[in-house]
Amino acid sequence: MLVDIANEQARSNDVAVLIGNIDIDEGVLQSLSDRVAVELIGRPPASRNPWYIVKAIRALLSFKPDIVHAHQESFIKFLRPLSFHKVITVHDTNQRLKDVQGYDAVFSISEAVRHDILAKQTGVHSTVIPNGICFSAVKAKTSYGQLPFRIVQVGRLDHRIKGQDILLRALQPVSQLFGGQNVLIDFIGEGPSRAYLVALAKELGLAGQCRFLGGQSRKTIYEQLHAYDLLVQPSRYEGFGLTVVEAMAARVPVLVSNIQGPMEIIENGKHGYCFIAEDHLDCSKQISRILEDSQTEGFAEALCTHYQYARSRFDIADTARLYLEAYKRVAARCLE
């Protein structure tokens, strides 16, 4: 998403991206437009070597930006002495926030994140600017109601946050109801819970229906989402849920836990399905409902409506524009 914003803003502005850590995704770098300048700091994870801070400061002084837009709160430690206008976007709930007051403006990706900030930081104002995607890059689904019913979950494999274990437990009764080979699921992503989730799938008798596909490039995901019949986001914590928007762009139905971030995306159930967070039985019930709904008339039309809604709210061009407008307000305010 940050790549998309940089590319969009670079159409009419000078944009540079400073990447701190050395462990970067080459696919992400290749996705950046030639109009975007890139500075690689090369810091090893968890390194305390001050050289990397010096290198980052030198890069900023060389570029001479009007606005520095941070996406990690701790950057304020070396940004504070610099005279540039500084803003930050907070991307998730359930975070420890200590120094956001050091920024000239604080942005949130959702109302859920904004409320979380206000609960932790007195006297901080935060403006919501929703994440966005490039809708034209996502291949659209055109047919519904076929079997096997293919479910996908996209995200970091960390069940304590993303709740993949809830989805696996929900799948068991659905499989018993509709037949094991009629309901299949793919997990896309890597993370610390992979071994646990593979073992859980085996324990639940679902190993033959589950695939763990590892990390996939965004291009691959955008090309393949349309082949699925449902995206499930069973998160325990989620500030937004960009994969939900991506599925809506592919005209694939979505099922989310009823926590605030994802519920904002589907407008509290108007443009998607939801289940009671942490409740695998309710998740199972909703999956069964969606499977049955997908075989009814009018289902494709409803998905088209959900697509139009998502495009009107979460287009990357709007996200980039709103940030540019906010930068101008920050600069004007700081000159007063």
Tab-separated table of C-alpha atoms in Angstrom:
chain	number	residue	atom	x	y	z
A	1	MET	CA	0.000	0.000	0.000
A	2	LEU	CA	2.842	2.423	0.812
A	3	VAL	CA	4.357	1.666	-2.586
A	4	ASP	CA	1.069	2.548	-4.268
A	5	ILE	CA	0.836	5.846	-2.384
A	6	ALA	CA	4.415	6.778	-3.308
A	7	ASN	CA	3.825	5.899	-6.959
A	8	GLU	CA	0.602	7.892	-7.066
A	9	GLN	CA	2.083	10.951	-5.356
A	10	ALA	CA	5.132	10.846	-7.629
A	11	ARG	CA	2.926	11.622	-10.624
A	12	SER	CA	3.020	15.295	-9.650
A	13	ASN	CA	5.538	15.555	-6.794
A	14	ASP	CA	9.132	14.696	-5.964
A	15	VAL	CA	8.935	11.603	-3.745
A	16	ALA	CA	11.677	9.639	-2.020
A	17	VAL	CA	11.287	6.450	0.012
A	18	LEU	CA	13.761	5.772	2.809
A	19	ILE	CA	13.874	2.092	3.825
A	20	GLY	CA	15.582	1.421	7.142
A	21	ASN	CA	16.066	-2.321	7.583
A	22	ILE	CA	18.090	-4.582	5.343
A	23	ASP	CA	15.466	-7.347	5.145
A	24	ILE	CA	13.325	-5.931	2.348
A	25	ASP	CA	11.129	-7.583	-0.251
A	26	GLU	CA	12.727	-7.236	-3.689
A	27	GLY	CA	9.264	-7.444	-5.223
A	28	VAL	CA	8.299	-4.314	-3.310
A	29	LEU	CA	11.324	-2.446	-4.640
A	30	GLN	CA	10.533	-3.518	-8.182
A	31	SER	CA	6.983	-2.202	-7.765
A	32	LEU	CA	8.204	1.334	-7.122
A	33	SER	CA	7.937	3.735	-10.032
A	34	ASP	CA	11.108	5.048	-11.651
A	35	ARG	CA	9.885	8.489	-10.549
A	36	VAL	CA	10.360	7.512	-6.877
A	37	ALA	CA	13.839	7.957	-5.422
A	38	VAL	CA	14.889	5.128	-3.096
A	39	GLU	CA	17.420	5.246	-0.277
A	40	LEU	CA	18.374	1.913	1.347
A	41	ILE	CA	19.825	2.337	4.837
A	42	GLY	CA	20.636	-1.372	5.237
A	43	ARG	CA	20.174	-1.584	9.004
A	44	PRO	CA	20.222	-5.166	10.361
A	45	PRO	CA	17.095	-5.924	12.439
A	46	ALA	CA	17.426	-4.802	16.076
A	47	SER	CA	20.793	-3.136	15.422
A	48	ARG	CA	21.680	-0.262	17.764
A	49	ASN	CA	24.614	0.926	15.667
A	50	PRO	CA	24.279	4.740	15.433
A	51	TRP	CA	25.826	4.700	11.953
A	52	TYR	CA	22.467	3.796	10.437
A	53	ILE	CA	20.813	6.797	12.090
A	54	VAL	CA	23.568	9.040	10.719
A	55	LYS	CA	23.054	7.518	7.272
A	56	ALA	CA	19.298	8.130	7.435
A	57	ILE	CA	19.775	11.746	8.532
A	58	ARG	CA	22.267	12.348	5.724
A	59	ALA	CA	19.792	10.946	3.209
A	60	LEU	CA	17.063	13.268	4.484
A	61	LEU	CA	19.336	16.306	4.458
A	62	SER	CA	20.346	15.478	0.901
A	63	PHE	CA	16.759	15.155	-0.317
A	64	LYS	CA	15.565	18.282	1.568
A	65	PRO	CA	11.904	17.227	1.852
A	66	ASP	CA	9.039	19.565	2.673
A	67	ILE	CA	7.348	16.721	4.570
A	68	VAL	CA	8.747	13.587	6.200
A	69	HIS	CA	6.019	10.949	6.453
A	70	ALA	CA	6.926	8.243	8.975
A	71	HIS	CA	5.202	4.902	9.400
A	72	GLN	CA	6.911	3.889	12.618
A	73	GLU	CA	6.591	5.944	15.773
A	74	SER	CA	10.174	5.438	16.962
A	75	PHE	CA	11.563	7.387	13.984
A	76	ILE	CA	10.837	10.573	15.927
A	77	LYS	CA	13.955	9.862	18.010
A	78	PHE	CA	16.183	10.993	15.152
A	79	LEU	CA	13.655	13.142	13.285
A	80	ARG	CA	12.979	15.472	16.219
A	81	PRO	CA	16.063	17.727	15.806
A	82	LEU	CA	15.466	18.147	12.061
A	83	SER	CA	13.581	21.188	10.806
A	84	PHE	CA	11.383	19.325	8.307
A	85	HIS	CA	7.645	18.990	8.884
A	86	LYS	CA	7.031	15.524	10.316
A	87	VAL	CA	3.854	13.424	10.121
A	88	ILE	CA	3.062	9.821	10.995
A	89	THR	CA	0.474	7.237	10.055
A	90	VAL	CA	-0.513	4.694	12.709
A	91	HIS	CA	-1.505	1.458	11.004
A	92	ASP	CA	-2.874	-0.762	13.750
A	93	THR	CA	-4.641	-0.954	17.074
A	94	ASN	CA	-3.200	-2.518	20.223
A	95	GLN	CA	0.112	-0.667	19.864
A	96	ARG	CA	2.239	0.995	22.502
A	97	LEU	CA	2.341	4.662	21.617
A	98	LYS	CA	4.713	6.992	23.422
A	99	ASP	CA	6.006	9.723	21.143
A	100	VAL	CA	3.331	10.566	18.581
A	101	GLN	CA	3.121	14.055	20.112
A	102	GLY	CA	6.478	14.764	18.499
A	103	TYR	CA	4.907	14.779	15.038
A	104	ASP	CA	3.213	17.764	13.429
A	105	ALA	CA	0.257	15.581	12.413
A	106	VAL	CA	-0.972	12.088	13.226
A	107	PHE	CA	-2.999	10.055	10.737
A	108	SER	CA	-4.998	6.880	11.322
A	109	ILE	CA	-6.012	4.300	8.734
A	110	SER	CA	-9.434	3.800	10.345
A	111	GLU	CA	-11.730	5.065	13.076
A	112	ALA	CA	-10.725	2.005	15.099
A	113	VAL	CA	-7.096	3.120	15.059
A	114	ARG	CA	-8.030	6.742	15.776
A	115	HIS	CA	-10.044	5.737	18.838
A	116	ASP	CA	-7.160	3.565	20.042
A	117	ILE	CA	-4.754	6.511	19.753
A	118	LEU	CA	-7.079	8.858	21.623
A	119	ALA	CA	-7.493	6.291	24.398
A	120	LYS	CA	-3.726	6.120	24.909
A	121	GLN	CA	-2.565	9.672	24.186
A	122	THR	CA	-4.287	12.658	25.737
A	123	GLY	CA	-4.228	15.848	23.720
A	124	VAL	CA	-3.452	14.136	20.398
A	125	HIS	CA	-5.622	14.854	17.364
A	126	SER	CA	-5.672	12.230	14.626
A	127	THR	CA	-7.152	12.429	11.125
A	128	VAL	CA	-8.484	9.290	9.446
A	129	ILE	CA	-7.229	8.604	5.923
A	130	PRO	CA	-8.277	5.094	4.848
A	131	ASN	CA	-5.877	2.786	3.077
A	132	GLY	CA	-6.487	2.218	-0.604
A	133	ILE	CA	-5.635	-0.050	-3.508
A	134	CYS	CA	-5.436	0.132	-7.296
A	135	PHE	CA	-8.747	-1.474	-8.262
A	136	SER	CA	-7.881	-1.827	-11.939
A	137	ALA	CA	-4.982	-4.153	-11.022
A	138	VAL	CA	-7.287	-6.785	-9.475
A	139	LYS	CA	-8.813	-9.429	-11.736
A	140	ALA	CA	-12.579	-9.753	-11.197
A	141	LYS	CA	-14.593	-12.884	-10.438
A	142	THR	CA	-17.393	-13.587	-12.929
A	143	SER	CA	-19.045	-16.863	-11.833
A	144	TYR	CA	-20.407	-18.132	-8.536
A	145	GLY	CA	-21.985	-21.224	-7.014
A	146	GLN	CA	-19.518	-23.899	-8.147
A	147	LEU	CA	-18.027	-26.670	-6.050
A	148	PRO	CA	-15.576	-27.178	-4.543
A	149	PHE	CA	-16.072	-24.003	-2.519
A	150	ARG	CA	-12.637	-22.401	-2.221
A	151	ILE	CA	-11.789	-20.231	0.789
A	152	VAL	CA	-8.696	-18.048	1.101
A	153	GLN	CA	-7.076	-16.307	4.039
A	154	VAL	CA	-4.323	-13.790	3.300
A	155	GLY	CA	-2.075	-12.436	6.006
A	156	ARG	CA	0.843	-13.033	8.322
A	157	LEU	CA	0.595	-16.439	9.966
A	158	ASP	CA	0.309	-15.235	13.548
A	159	HIS	CA	-2.830	-16.787	14.989
A	160	ARG	CA	-2.647	-14.758	18.188
A	161	ILE	CA	-3.398	-11.664	16.110
A	162	LYS	CA	-4.816	-12.888	12.796
A	163	GLY	CA	-6.934	-15.733	14.224
A	164	GLN	CA	-6.216	-18.437	11.645
A	165	ASP	CA	-6.871	-21.098	14.297
A	166	ILE	CA	-10.454	-19.826	14.594
A	167	LEU	CA	-10.931	-20.331	10.869
A	168	LEU	CA	-9.522	-23.868	10.961
A	169	ARG	CA	-11.834	-24.845	13.811
A	170	ALA	CA	-14.754	-23.291	11.921
A	171	LEU	CA	-13.959	-25.311	8.821
A	172	GLN	CA	-14.402	-28.672	10.524
A	173	PRO	CA	-18.233	-28.573	10.918
A	174	VAL	CA	-18.612	-26.987	7.462
A	175	SER	CA	-16.700	-29.905	5.961
A	176	GLN	CA	-18.865	-32.391	7.811
A	177	LEU	CA	-21.996	-30.677	6.492
A	178	PHE	CA	-21.013	-30.245	2.845
A	179	GLY	CA	-18.378	-32.960	2.393
A	180	GLY	CA	-14.649	-32.593	2.897
A	181	GLN	CA	-13.597	-32.242	-0.722
A	182	ASN	CA	-16.340	-29.690	-1.391
A	183	VAL	CA	-14.748	-27.119	0.933
A	184	LEU	CA	-11.076	-26.220	0.487
A	185	ILE	CA	-8.910	-23.511	2.018
A	186	ASP	CA	-5.629	-21.824	1.124
A	187	PHE	CA	-3.545	-19.802	3.571
A	188	ILE	CA	-1.324	-17.211	1.880
A	189	GLY	CA	1.430	-15.750	4.025
A	190	GLU	CA	4.296	-16.660	6.309
A	191	GLY	CA	4.824	-16.173	10.004
A	192	PRO	CA	5.629	-17.706	13.380
A	193	SER	CA	2.405	-19.743	13.622
A	194	ARG	CA	2.880	-21.800	10.476
A	195	ALA	CA	4.000	-25.007	12.226
A	196	TYR	CA	1.231	-24.680	14.813
A	197	LEU	CA	-1.447	-24.167	12.156
A	198	VAL	CA	-0.219	-27.070	10.021
A	199	ALA	CA	-0.348	-29.312	13.102
A	200	LEU	CA	-3.809	-28.011	14.032
A	201	ALA	CA	-5.143	-28.733	10.543
A	202	LYS	CA	-3.850	-32.293	10.838
A	203	GLU	CA	-5.326	-32.671	14.327
A	204	LEU	CA	-8.743	-31.525	13.069
A	205	GLY	CA	-8.622	-33.937	10.133
A	206	LEU	CA	-8.379	-31.092	7.613
A	207	ALA	CA	-4.878	-31.628	6.245
A	208	GLY	CA	-6.224	-32.823	2.901
A	209	GLN	CA	-8.316	-29.678	2.475
A	210	CYS	CA	-5.762	-27.083	3.573
A	211	ARG	CA	-2.823	-25.664	1.696
A	212	PHE	CA	-0.228	-23.333	3.155
A	213	LEU	CA	1.097	-21.509	0.110
A	214	GLY	CA	3.617	-19.239	1.802
A	215	GLY	CA	4.158	-15.637	0.858
A	216	GLN	CA	2.929	-14.531	-2.549
A	217	SER	CA	3.649	-11.360	-4.479
A	218	ARG	CA	0.876	-8.811	-4.602
A	219	LYS	CA	0.752	-9.223	-8.375
A	220	THR	CA	0.103	-12.958	-7.976
A	221	ILE	CA	-2.562	-12.382	-5.329
A	222	TYR	CA	-4.334	-9.810	-7.488
A	223	GLU	CA	-4.331	-12.243	-10.408
A	224	GLN	CA	-5.565	-15.219	-8.357
A	225	LEU	CA	-8.117	-13.824	-5.875
A	226	HIS	CA	-10.948	-14.161	-8.398
A	227	ALA	CA	-10.503	-17.954	-8.354
A	228	TYR	CA	-11.730	-18.120	-4.743
A	229	ASP	CA	-15.304	-18.173	-3.487
A	230	LEU	CA	-14.723	-16.497	-0.116
A	231	LEU	CA	-12.059	-14.529	1.738
A	232	VAL	CA	-12.138	-14.866	5.522
A	233	GLN	CA	-10.394	-12.409	7.842
A	234	PRO	CA	-10.787	-13.954	11.340
A	235	SER	CA	-8.548	-11.437	13.126
A	236	ARG	CA	-8.457	-10.941	16.866
A	237	TYR	CA	-6.871	-7.506	16.326
A	238	GLU	CA	-6.986	-5.513	13.089
A	239	GLY	CA	-6.689	-1.795	12.492
A	240	PHE	CA	-8.068	-1.988	8.971
A	241	GLY	CA	-7.698	-5.102	6.793
A	242	LEU	CA	-6.499	-4.227	3.292
A	243	THR	CA	-6.940	-7.820	2.097
A	244	VAL	CA	-10.677	-7.392	2.678
A	245	VAL	CA	-10.702	-4.460	0.250
A	246	GLU	CA	-8.664	-6.476	-2.240
A	247	ALA	CA	-11.217	-9.295	-2.152
A	248	MET	CA	-14.056	-6.811	-2.646
A	249	ALA	CA	-12.149	-5.456	-5.649
A	250	ALA	CA	-12.060	-9.010	-7.022
A	251	ARG	CA	-15.827	-9.291	-6.412
A	252	VAL	CA	-15.202	-12.102	-3.933
A	253	PRO	CA	-17.451	-12.216	-0.842
A	254	VAL	CA	-15.766	-11.426	2.468
A	255	LEU	CA	-16.318	-12.698	6.003
A	256	VAL	CA	-14.690	-10.762	8.856
A	257	SER	CA	-14.671	-10.932	12.628
A	258	ASN	CA	-16.884	-8.212	14.067
A	259	ILE	CA	-14.066	-6.026	15.367
A	260	GLN	CA	-14.100	-2.345	14.520
A	261	GLY	CA	-11.459	-2.073	11.771
A	262	PRO	CA	-12.809	-4.715	9.352
A	263	MET	CA	-16.402	-3.800	10.211
A	264	GLU	CA	-15.714	-0.243	9.028
A	265	ILE	CA	-14.678	-1.625	5.648
A	266	ILE	CA	-17.904	-3.593	5.134
A	267	GLU	CA	-20.013	-0.780	6.609
A	268	ASN	CA	-21.116	-2.876	9.588
A	269	GLY	CA	-22.318	-5.780	7.468
A	270	LYS	CA	-23.925	-3.907	4.598
A	271	HIS	CA	-21.184	-4.892	2.151
A	272	GLY	CA	-19.948	-8.178	3.572
A	273	TYR	CA	-20.542	-10.880	6.154
A	274	CYS	CA	-19.355	-10.956	9.756
A	275	PHE	CA	-19.126	-13.364	12.674
A	276	ILE	CA	-18.689	-12.948	16.409
A	277	ALA	CA	-14.968	-12.486	17.083
A	278	GLU	CA	-13.261	-15.536	18.622
A	279	ASP	CA	-16.379	-17.688	18.014
A	280	HIS	CA	-15.470	-20.481	15.599
A	281	LEU	CA	-18.996	-21.897	15.681
A	282	ASP	CA	-20.482	-18.611	14.497
A	283	CYS	CA	-17.727	-18.381	11.887
A	284	SER	CA	-18.709	-21.868	10.714
A	285	LYS	CA	-22.362	-20.885	10.571
A	286	GLN	CA	-21.583	-17.842	8.425
A	287	ILE	CA	-19.374	-19.827	6.025
A	288	SER	CA	-22.240	-22.282	5.510
A	289	ARG	CA	-24.615	-19.389	4.917
A	290	ILE	CA	-22.306	-17.819	2.326
A	291	LEU	CA	-21.851	-21.132	0.535
A	292	GLU	CA	-25.621	-21.450	0.224
A	293	ASP	CA	-26.086	-17.777	-0.724
A	294	SER	CA	-23.522	-18.117	-3.512
A	295	GLN	CA	-25.853	-20.498	-5.336
A	296	THR	CA	-28.790	-18.081	-5.382
A	297	GLU	CA	-29.893	-15.546	-7.972
A	298	GLY	CA	-28.772	-12.012	-7.320
A	299	PHE	CA	-25.542	-13.024	-5.580
A	300	ALA	CA	-23.305	-11.711	-8.373
A	301	GLU	CA	-25.263	-8.457	-8.473
A	302	ALA	CA	-24.740	-7.984	-4.728
A	303	LEU	CA	-20.988	-8.509	-5.141
A	304	CYS	CA	-20.952	-5.863	-7.869
A	305	THR	CA	-22.634	-3.442	-5.459
A	306	HIS	CA	-20.023	-4.222	-2.807
A	307	TYR	CA	-17.300	-3.601	-5.389
A	308	GLN	CA	-18.708	-0.191	-6.321
A	309	TYR	CA	-18.928	0.786	-2.658
A	310	ALA	CA	-15.332	-0.280	-1.973
A	311	ARG	CA	-14.046	1.571	-5.020
A	312	SER	CA	-15.784	4.753	-3.915
A	313	ARG	CA	-14.155	4.545	-0.471
A	314	PHE	CA	-10.769	2.877	-0.839
A	315	ASP	CA	-9.209	3.901	-4.152
A	316	ILE	CA	-5.466	4.525	-3.870
A	317	ALA	CA	-5.748	7.742	-5.892
A	318	ASP	CA	-8.022	9.172	-3.197
A	319	THR	CA	-5.685	8.011	-0.419
A	320	ALA	CA	-2.715	9.722	-2.086
A	321	ARG	CA	-4.708	12.901	-2.739
A	322	LEU	CA	-5.945	13.131	0.854
A	323	TYR	CA	-2.394	12.823	2.153
A	324	LEU	CA	-1.151	15.537	-0.203
A	325	GLU	CA	-3.924	17.862	0.938
A	326	ALA	CA	-3.065	17.095	4.563
A	327	TYR	CA	0.633	17.838	3.959
A	328	LYS	CA	-0.283	21.284	2.647
A	329	ARG	CA	-2.398	21.985	5.736
A	330	VAL	CA	0.465	20.928	8.001
A	331	ALA	CA	2.933	23.162	6.169
A	332	ALA	CA	0.551	26.124	6.288
A	333	ARG	CA	-0.157	25.618	9.985
A	334	CYS	CA	3.519	25.415	10.876
A	335	LEU	CA	4.140	28.745	9.121
A	336	GLU	CA	1.530	30.564	11.208
